Amino acid sequence: MVEPDAVDADVPAAVGHVLERMLAGRLTRAGVLDALFARELAERVTRFTQEGGKRTRSQLVWWSMRACGGADEPTATAALCVGAALELLQTCALVHDDVMDGSTLRRGRPALHADVRDRYSGAASPARVARFGEAAAILAGDLALAWADDVVAGTALDPWTATVVRRLWSDMRTEMVAGQFLELQGQLTASRSQPRALRAACLKSALYSVERPLALGAAVAGADGRTMRALCSAGRCVGMAFQLRDDLDDVFGDPRRTGKSCGGDIREGKPTYLVALALARAEATGDRPAQQVLDQALGDEGLTPAGLDEVRDVLVRTGARAAVETKIDRLSAQGLRHFDGALLDADAKGRLRGLLAAATVSRAADSPPARPHPAPALAPVCSGAPEARR
């Protein structure tokens, strides 16, 4: 029995308990299939998911559901199940990202493909073992995705709500893949297009990280069309600000606050909006030294701390850092205007607003204190919101 008021006190813990029960059953079934498969792959997926981060996406689902009036036990159970599915989907995304990016660390520990590689060190040549680790990680991500889909399919919902939730889920999965492809293609072709960078950020992160979780929670609660559109508008804007903040933190962030080393996007040559803007500004002003610094640093896996400092200097000198900060503030304020205009439960609305405001807070070593966002009037709604109950 799920007591919504009890879950309110600690949503991440409640989602964790759902995952624990859910994954225990799947591990048992994996063991019936094959003990080696269960031990080497299914257990790794389980550990990775259970040791997840802040559960931000599942918290957005929960508080969106609560803000839209969800208060009964079946609705609360459904929201927790959808939140748990999102955590499994996040496992898939992160495990696959680490393979594509060649990252060997995740959350301060060996990435899954590196862990498998180390486990089988000496079983064959280093190249073959490394390839096996990557292949196993791809399968692990696929398994997490399959489990996530199973959870959504098995969530008890009325027919109308199930249709909306499953369409949102389907759209979100495709958006994630599209965004990841655009990023990879941009790395390969050294794209410096600002519109393409923003499009990739929207598809890969903004929709998946904020807008779709809000929409899923609202759908579970049976929100009306106006409320759904307002939440989608808020999520789209805040989600874009969230990704732009992540891009800044990758270069300027304090590793003690971000939990990862700095400069990964630069070393991998990722086509971020921050870099595209800096290059455009350097070209417009004829700043050849700045262009040269960026051109040489992007994609340089051996970029030194001193080289990264030069990149930081260029991003500041061209005004790109300040411009992105301004864009983050504008998007955040716009998103909260959309949000504040929605008719929602007051207490849950406050909790949800806090999550949205916190999503774009800087984690740079030299960042100023977070500025409060006032509660303004509703702005025009986005065109990407799904149909909902009217």
Short mmCIF file of C-alpha atoms in Angstrom, two decimals:
data_model
loop_
_atom_site.label_atom_id
_atom_site.label_comp_id
_atom_site.label_asym_id
_atom_site.label_seq_id
_atom_site.Cartn_x
_atom_site.Cartn_y
_atom_site.Cartn_z
CA MET A 1 0.00 0.00 0.00
CA VAL A 2 1.40 3.39 -1.06
CA GLU A 3 0.56 6.35 1.17
CA PRO A 4 1.04 9.52 -0.92
CA ASP A 5 1.64 11.73 2.13
CA ALA A 6 4.37 9.38 3.34
CA VAL A 7 6.05 9.39 -0.08
CA ASP A 8 6.02 13.21 -0.05
CA ALA A 9 8.49 13.12 2.85
CA ASP A 10 11.19 11.31 0.81
CA VAL A 11 10.43 10.69 -2.84
CA PRO A 12 13.91 9.36 -3.78
CA ALA A 13 13.69 6.75 -1.01
CA ALA A 14 10.22 5.68 -2.14
CA VAL A 15 11.42 5.30 -5.73
CA GLY A 16 14.42 3.38 -4.44
CA HIS A 17 12.15 0.94 -2.60
CA VAL A 18 10.08 0.37 -5.73
CA LEU A 19 13.26 -0.27 -7.73
CA GLU A 20 14.56 -2.66 -5.09
CA ARG A 21 11.46 -4.84 -5.26
CA MET A 22 11.18 -4.60 -9.00
CA LEU A 23 14.82 -5.43 -9.70
CA ALA A 24 14.88 -8.31 -7.23
CA GLY A 25 12.22 -10.07 -9.28
CA ARG A 26 14.03 -9.43 -12.53
CA LEU A 27 17.31 -10.69 -11.10
CA THR A 28 15.59 -13.89 -10.04
CA ARG A 29 14.22 -14.40 -13.55
CA ALA A 30 17.63 -13.62 -15.04
CA GLY A 31 19.14 -16.31 -12.83
CA VAL A 32 16.61 -18.83 -14.09
CA LEU A 33 17.71 -18.05 -17.64
CA ASP A 34 21.42 -18.34 -16.87
CA ALA A 35 23.48 -17.82 -13.73
CA LEU A 36 26.44 -16.28 -15.61
CA PHE A 37 24.19 -13.78 -17.39
CA ALA A 38 22.56 -12.83 -14.09
CA ARG A 39 25.87 -12.39 -12.28
CA GLU A 40 27.86 -10.60 -14.96
CA LEU A 41 25.21 -8.43 -16.62
CA ALA A 42 21.88 -8.26 -14.80
CA GLU A 43 23.51 -7.64 -11.42
CA ARG A 44 25.59 -4.81 -12.88
CA VAL A 45 22.46 -3.15 -14.28
CA THR A 46 20.77 -3.56 -10.92
CA ARG A 47 23.66 -2.07 -8.94
CA PHE A 48 24.07 0.83 -11.33
CA THR A 49 20.38 1.69 -11.11
CA GLN A 50 20.11 1.31 -7.35
CA GLU A 51 23.20 3.46 -6.82
CA GLY A 52 21.69 6.22 -8.95
CA GLY A 53 22.00 9.92 -8.33
CA LYS A 54 19.42 12.41 -7.05
CA ARG A 55 16.42 10.75 -8.75
CA THR A 56 15.56 14.15 -10.24
CA ARG A 57 13.44 12.81 -13.09
CA SER A 58 11.39 10.55 -10.87
CA GLN A 59 10.92 13.42 -8.42
CA LEU A 60 9.58 15.56 -11.27
CA VAL A 61 7.11 12.81 -12.16
CA TRP A 62 5.94 12.53 -8.56
CA TRP A 63 5.53 16.22 -7.82
CA SER A 64 3.91 16.87 -11.19
CA MET A 65 1.39 14.15 -10.38
CA ARG A 66 0.78 15.63 -6.93
CA ALA A 67 0.53 19.17 -8.26
CA CYS A 68 -2.10 18.01 -10.75
CA GLY A 69 -4.27 16.61 -7.97
CA GLY A 70 -3.09 13.01 -7.74
CA ALA A 71 -3.91 11.87 -4.22
CA ASP A 72 -5.22 8.30 -4.26
CA GLU A 73 -3.21 5.13 -3.83
CA PRO A 74 -3.53 3.77 -7.41
CA THR A 75 -2.38 7.09 -8.90
CA ALA A 76 0.53 7.31 -6.47
CA THR A 77 1.58 3.75 -7.26
CA ALA A 78 1.48 4.47 -10.98
CA ALA A 79 3.61 7.60 -10.55
CA LEU A 80 6.24 5.68 -8.58
CA CYS A 81 6.31 2.95 -11.23
CA VAL A 82 6.77 5.48 -14.03
CA GLY A 83 9.48 7.18 -11.98
CA ALA A 84 11.25 3.86 -11.49
CA ALA A 85 11.05 3.22 -15.24
CA LEU A 86 12.71 6.58 -15.85
CA GLU A 87 15.57 5.59 -13.55
CA LEU A 88 16.09 2.43 -15.61
CA LEU A 89 15.99 4.49 -18.79
CA GLN A 90 18.62 6.76 -17.27
CA THR A 91 20.78 3.70 -16.64
CA CYS A 92 20.49 2.80 -20.32
CA ALA A 93 21.38 6.33 -21.40
CA LEU A 94 24.40 6.69 -19.11
CA VAL A 95 25.85 3.24 -19.82
CA HIS A 96 25.57 3.81 -23.56
CA ASP A 97 26.88 7.38 -23.27
CA ASP A 98 30.02 6.15 -21.52
CA VAL A 99 30.70 3.72 -24.36
CA MET A 100 30.13 6.35 -27.05
CA ASP A 101 32.20 8.97 -25.22
CA GLY A 102 34.96 6.58 -24.20
CA SER A 103 34.49 7.61 -20.57
CA THR A 104 36.02 5.21 -18.08
CA LEU A 105 34.54 6.79 -14.93
CA ARG A 106 30.94 7.30 -13.84
CA ARG A 107 29.95 8.65 -10.42
CA GLY A 108 33.53 8.31 -9.25
CA ARG A 109 33.68 4.59 -10.12
CA PRO A 110 34.67 2.61 -13.21
CA ALA A 111 32.09 2.91 -15.97
CA LEU A 112 30.25 -0.33 -16.65
CA HIS A 113 32.22 -1.15 -19.80
CA ALA A 114 35.49 -0.45 -17.96
CA ASP A 115 34.39 -2.60 -15.03
CA VAL A 116 33.67 -5.54 -17.34
CA ARG A 117 36.96 -4.97 -19.16
CA ASP A 118 38.88 -5.06 -15.89
CA ARG A 119 36.96 -8.14 -14.76
CA TYR A 120 38.14 -10.06 -17.84
CA SER A 121 41.64 -8.62 -18.01
CA GLY A 122 43.99 -11.32 -19.22
CA ALA A 123 41.30 -13.45 -20.84
CA ALA A 124 42.41 -12.28 -24.29
CA SER A 125 44.36 -9.45 -25.88
CA PRO A 126 43.72 -6.01 -24.36
CA ALA A 127 41.96 -4.87 -27.53
CA ARG A 128 39.61 -7.86 -27.55
CA VAL A 129 38.86 -7.51 -23.86
CA ALA A 130 38.13 -3.80 -24.27
CA ARG A 131 35.81 -4.54 -27.16
CA PHE A 132 34.07 -7.20 -25.08
CA GLY A 133 33.56 -4.69 -22.28
CA GLU A 134 31.96 -2.23 -24.68
CA ALA A 135 29.73 -4.90 -26.20
CA ALA A 136 28.64 -6.07 -22.75
CA ALA A 137 27.81 -2.48 -21.78
CA ILE A 138 25.67 -2.09 -24.89
CA LEU A 139 23.77 -5.21 -23.88
CA ALA A 140 23.48 -3.92 -20.31
CA GLY A 141 21.95 -0.69 -21.57
CA ASP A 142 19.58 -2.64 -23.78
CA LEU A 143 18.56 -4.75 -20.79
CA ALA A 144 17.86 -1.64 -18.70
CA LEU A 145 15.74 -0.24 -21.54
CA ALA A 146 13.81 -3.51 -21.86
CA TRP A 147 13.12 -3.54 -18.14
CA ALA A 148 12.01 0.10 -18.25
CA ASP A 149 9.58 -0.67 -21.07
CA ASP A 150 8.27 -3.66 -19.11
CA VAL A 151 7.59 -1.45 -16.10
CA VAL A 152 5.65 1.12 -18.12
CA ALA A 153 3.68 -1.58 -19.92
CA GLY A 154 2.80 -3.23 -16.62
CA THR A 155 1.75 -0.06 -14.78
CA ALA A 156 -1.94 -0.17 -13.84
CA LEU A 157 -3.66 2.72 -15.63
CA ASP A 158 -7.10 3.30 -17.06
CA PRO A 159 -7.21 2.90 -20.88
CA TRP A 160 -7.22 6.63 -21.67
CA THR A 161 -4.35 7.43 -19.30
CA ALA A 162 -2.37 4.41 -20.49
CA THR A 163 -2.62 5.64 -24.08
CA VAL A 164 -1.28 9.09 -23.17
CA VAL A 165 1.50 7.77 -20.93
CA ARG A 166 2.71 5.21 -23.45
CA ARG A 167 2.72 7.75 -26.26
CA LEU A 168 4.77 10.16 -24.16
CA TRP A 169 7.14 7.33 -23.27
CA SER A 170 7.53 6.27 -26.89
CA ASP A 171 8.18 9.83 -28.04
CA MET A 172 10.76 10.37 -25.31
CA ARG A 173 12.79 7.29 -26.24
CA THR A 174 12.95 8.34 -29.88
CA GLU A 175 13.86 11.93 -28.95
CA MET A 176 16.77 10.70 -26.85
CA VAL A 177 18.19 8.66 -29.71
CA ALA A 178 17.76 11.52 -32.17
CA GLY A 179 19.53 13.95 -29.85
CA GLN A 180 22.41 11.57 -29.22
CA PHE A 181 22.83 10.99 -32.95
CA LEU A 182 22.91 14.73 -33.65
CA GLU A 183 25.60 15.17 -31.01
CA LEU A 184 27.72 12.33 -32.40
CA GLN A 185 27.29 13.58 -35.96
CA GLY A 186 28.29 17.05 -34.82
CA GLN A 187 31.44 15.68 -33.21
CA LEU A 188 32.39 13.80 -36.35
CA THR A 189 31.81 16.71 -38.73
CA ALA A 190 33.12 19.38 -36.32
CA SER A 191 29.79 21.17 -36.56
CA ARG A 192 29.81 24.70 -35.20
CA SER A 193 26.16 25.48 -35.96
CA GLN A 194 24.39 27.21 -33.08
CA PRO A 195 20.89 26.09 -34.18
CA ARG A 196 22.04 22.46 -34.50
CA ALA A 197 23.67 22.62 -31.08
CA LEU A 198 20.46 23.89 -29.52
CA ARG A 199 18.39 21.28 -31.34
CA ALA A 200 20.61 18.45 -30.11
CA ALA A 201 20.43 19.83 -26.56
CA CYS A 202 16.65 20.00 -26.74
CA LEU A 203 16.21 16.45 -28.02
CA LYS A 204 18.90 14.76 -25.96
CA SER A 205 18.42 16.50 -22.65
CA ALA A 206 15.72 19.16 -22.31
CA LEU A 207 12.81 16.93 -23.26
CA TYR A 208 14.05 13.82 -21.49
CA SER A 209 15.34 15.49 -18.34
CA VAL A 210 12.50 17.89 -17.56
CA GLU A 211 9.61 18.24 -20.01
CA ARG A 212 8.69 14.58 -20.44
CA PRO A 213 8.90 13.72 -16.72
CA LEU A 214 6.54 16.63 -15.97
CA ALA A 215 4.19 15.50 -18.73
CA LEU A 216 4.25 11.89 -17.53
CA GLY A 217 3.35 12.91 -13.99
CA ALA A 218 0.56 15.15 -15.22
CA ALA A 219 -0.78 12.39 -17.48
CA VAL A 220 -0.84 9.87 -14.63
CA ALA A 221 -2.92 12.36 -12.62
CA GLY A 222 -5.31 12.92 -15.55
CA ALA A 223 -4.44 16.61 -15.98
CA ASP A 224 -6.45 18.71 -18.42
CA GLY A 225 -5.05 20.04 -21.68
CA ARG A 226 -4.28 23.55 -20.45
CA THR A 227 -2.36 22.29 -17.44
CA MET A 228 -0.44 19.78 -19.55
CA ARG A 229 0.56 22.46 -22.05
CA ALA A 230 1.69 24.85 -19.32
CA LEU A 231 3.85 22.17 -17.73
CA CYS A 232 5.33 21.18 -21.08
CA SER A 233 6.17 24.81 -21.81
CA ALA A 234 7.82 25.17 -18.42
CA GLY A 235 9.72 21.92 -18.86
CA ARG A 236 10.97 22.79 -22.33
CA CYS A 237 12.42 26.12 -21.20
CA VAL A 238 13.89 24.88 -17.92
CA GLY A 239 15.22 21.77 -19.65
CA MET A 240 17.11 23.87 -22.18
CA ALA A 241 18.50 26.02 -19.38
CA PHE A 242 19.51 22.83 -17.55
CA GLN A 243 21.53 21.58 -20.52
CA LEU A 244 23.19 24.96 -21.11
CA ARG A 245 24.15 25.00 -17.44
CA ASP A 246 25.60 21.52 -17.80
CA ASP A 247 27.69 22.73 -20.74
CA LEU A 248 29.05 25.62 -18.67
CA ASP A 249 29.72 23.42 -15.66
CA ASP A 250 31.67 20.98 -17.84
CA VAL A 251 34.22 23.73 -18.46
CA PHE A 252 33.95 25.97 -15.41
CA GLY A 253 32.45 23.61 -12.82
CA ASP A 254 34.04 22.66 -9.54
CA PRO A 255 34.70 18.88 -9.71
CA ARG A 256 33.85 18.64 -6.00
CA ARG A 257 30.36 19.92 -6.83
CA THR A 258 29.81 18.35 -10.25
CA GLY A 259 31.23 14.93 -9.39
CA LYS A 260 33.21 14.75 -12.64
CA SER A 261 36.41 16.14 -14.10
CA CYS A 262 36.34 19.34 -16.12
CA GLY A 263 36.72 19.71 -19.86
CA GLY A 264 35.25 16.43 -21.08
CA ASP A 265 33.10 18.10 -23.71
CA ILE A 266 36.09 20.05 -25.05
CA ARG A 267 38.34 16.99 -25.21
CA GLU A 268 35.62 15.00 -26.99
CA GLY A 269 34.91 17.83 -29.42
CA LYS A 270 31.22 18.00 -28.55
CA PRO A 271 29.32 20.60 -30.60
CA THR A 272 27.89 22.56 -27.67
CA TYR A 273 26.11 25.89 -28.02
CA LEU A 274 28.74 27.47 -25.74
CA VAL A 275 31.58 26.58 -28.09
CA ALA A 276 29.62 27.40 -31.25
CA LEU A 277 28.82 30.84 -29.85
CA ALA A 278 32.43 31.51 -28.85
CA LEU A 279 33.70 30.57 -32.30
CA ALA A 280 31.09 32.75 -34.00
CA ARG A 281 32.00 35.73 -31.83
CA ALA A 282 35.73 35.23 -32.37
CA GLU A 283 35.20 35.07 -36.12
CA ALA A 284 32.95 38.15 -36.12
CA THR A 285 35.56 40.23 -34.26
CA GLY A 286 38.55 38.85 -36.15
CA ASP A 287 40.00 37.29 -33.00
CA ARG A 288 42.25 34.77 -34.69
CA PRO A 289 44.11 33.72 -31.51
CA ALA A 290 40.80 32.79 -29.89
CA GLN A 291 39.75 30.78 -32.94
CA GLN A 292 43.08 28.99 -32.95
CA VAL A 293 42.83 28.06 -29.26
CA LEU A 294 39.37 26.57 -29.73
CA ASP A 295 40.17 24.81 -33.00
CA GLN A 296 43.22 23.14 -31.47
CA ALA A 297 41.55 22.20 -28.19
CA LEU A 298 38.31 20.74 -29.53
CA GLY A 299 38.67 16.98 -29.86
CA ASP A 300 42.14 16.95 -28.27
CA GLU A 301 41.94 14.00 -25.88
CA GLY A 302 45.31 14.98 -24.43
CA LEU A 303 44.31 18.55 -23.61
CA THR A 304 46.26 19.65 -20.53
CA PRO A 305 44.92 21.67 -17.59
CA ALA A 306 46.87 24.65 -18.95
CA GLY A 307 45.23 24.16 -22.34
CA LEU A 308 41.81 24.03 -20.70
CA ASP A 309 42.62 27.28 -18.90
CA GLU A 310 43.27 28.87 -22.30
CA VAL A 311 39.86 27.65 -23.48
CA ARG A 312 38.22 29.14 -20.39
CA ASP A 313 39.94 32.45 -21.07
CA VAL A 314 38.62 32.48 -24.64
CA LEU A 315 35.08 31.64 -23.54
CA VAL A 316 35.19 34.56 -21.12
CA ARG A 317 37.01 36.99 -23.44
CA THR A 318 34.60 36.45 -26.34
CA GLY A 319 31.63 37.00 -24.04
CA ALA A 320 30.30 33.51 -24.75
CA ARG A 321 30.17 32.51 -21.09
CA ALA A 322 28.27 35.66 -20.10
CA ALA A 323 25.89 35.29 -23.06
CA VAL A 324 25.07 31.70 -22.13
CA GLU A 325 24.52 32.72 -18.50
CA THR A 326 22.08 35.36 -19.72
CA LYS A 327 20.31 32.82 -21.91
CA ILE A 328 20.01 30.43 -18.95
CA ASP A 329 18.47 33.16 -16.81
CA ARG A 330 16.04 34.11 -19.57
CA LEU A 331 14.98 30.52 -20.24
CA SER A 332 14.60 29.78 -16.53
CA ALA A 333 12.46 32.87 -15.97
CA GLN A 334 10.35 32.07 -19.03
CA GLY A 335 9.86 28.50 -17.87
CA LEU A 336 8.80 29.59 -14.40
CA ARG A 337 6.33 32.08 -15.91
CA HIS A 338 4.69 29.21 -17.76
CA PHE A 339 4.72 27.15 -14.58
CA ASP A 340 3.36 29.87 -12.31
CA GLY A 341 0.34 30.35 -14.56
CA ALA A 342 -0.79 26.74 -14.17
CA LEU A 343 -3.61 25.96 -11.75
CA LEU A 344 -1.98 23.43 -9.44
CA ASP A 345 -2.14 22.22 -5.86
CA ALA A 346 -0.38 24.94 -3.85
CA ASP A 347 1.88 22.79 -1.66
CA ALA A 348 3.00 20.43 -4.42
CA LYS A 349 3.41 23.39 -6.77
CA GLY A 350 5.90 24.93 -4.36
CA ARG A 351 7.89 21.70 -4.14
CA LEU A 352 7.90 21.32 -7.91
CA ARG A 353 8.90 24.95 -8.45
CA GLY A 354 11.86 24.41 -6.14
CA LEU A 355 13.03 21.46 -8.23
CA LEU A 356 12.76 23.47 -11.44
CA ALA A 357 14.62 26.45 -9.99
CA ALA A 358 17.39 24.22 -8.62
CA ALA A 359 17.92 22.50 -11.98
CA THR A 360 19.82 25.46 -13.42
CA VAL A 361 21.94 26.51 -10.43
CA SER A 362 25.62 26.91 -11.27
CA ARG A 363 28.19 24.53 -9.82
CA ALA A 364 31.19 26.58 -10.92
CA ALA A 365 33.86 27.42 -8.37
CA ASP A 366 33.38 31.15 -9.00
CA SER A 367 29.59 31.15 -9.31
CA PRO A 368 27.57 33.79 -7.44
CA PRO A 369 24.73 32.84 -5.08
CA ALA A 370 21.62 31.58 -6.86
CA ARG A 371 19.15 34.35 -7.64
CA PRO A 372 15.50 33.85 -6.74
CA HIS A 373 13.01 33.78 -9.59
CA PRO A 374 9.89 35.87 -8.97
CA ALA A 375 6.50 34.45 -9.83
CA PRO A 376 5.40 36.22 -13.04
CA ALA A 377 2.37 35.82 -15.29
CA LEU A 378 1.74 33.00 -17.77
CA ALA A 379 3.47 33.30 -21.15
CA PRO A 380 2.33 31.68 -24.43
CA VAL A 381 2.36 27.88 -24.34
CA CYS A 382 4.63 25.63 -26.35
CA SER A 383 3.53 23.78 -29.45
CA GLY A 384 5.11 20.48 -28.42
CA ALA A 385 2.71 19.54 -25.66
CA PRO A 386 0.75 16.33 -26.06
CA GLU A 387 -3.01 16.16 -26.02
CA ALA A 388 -4.44 15.56 -22.58
CA ARG A 389 -7.81 15.20 -20.95
CA ARG A 390 -9.97 18.27 -21.54
#
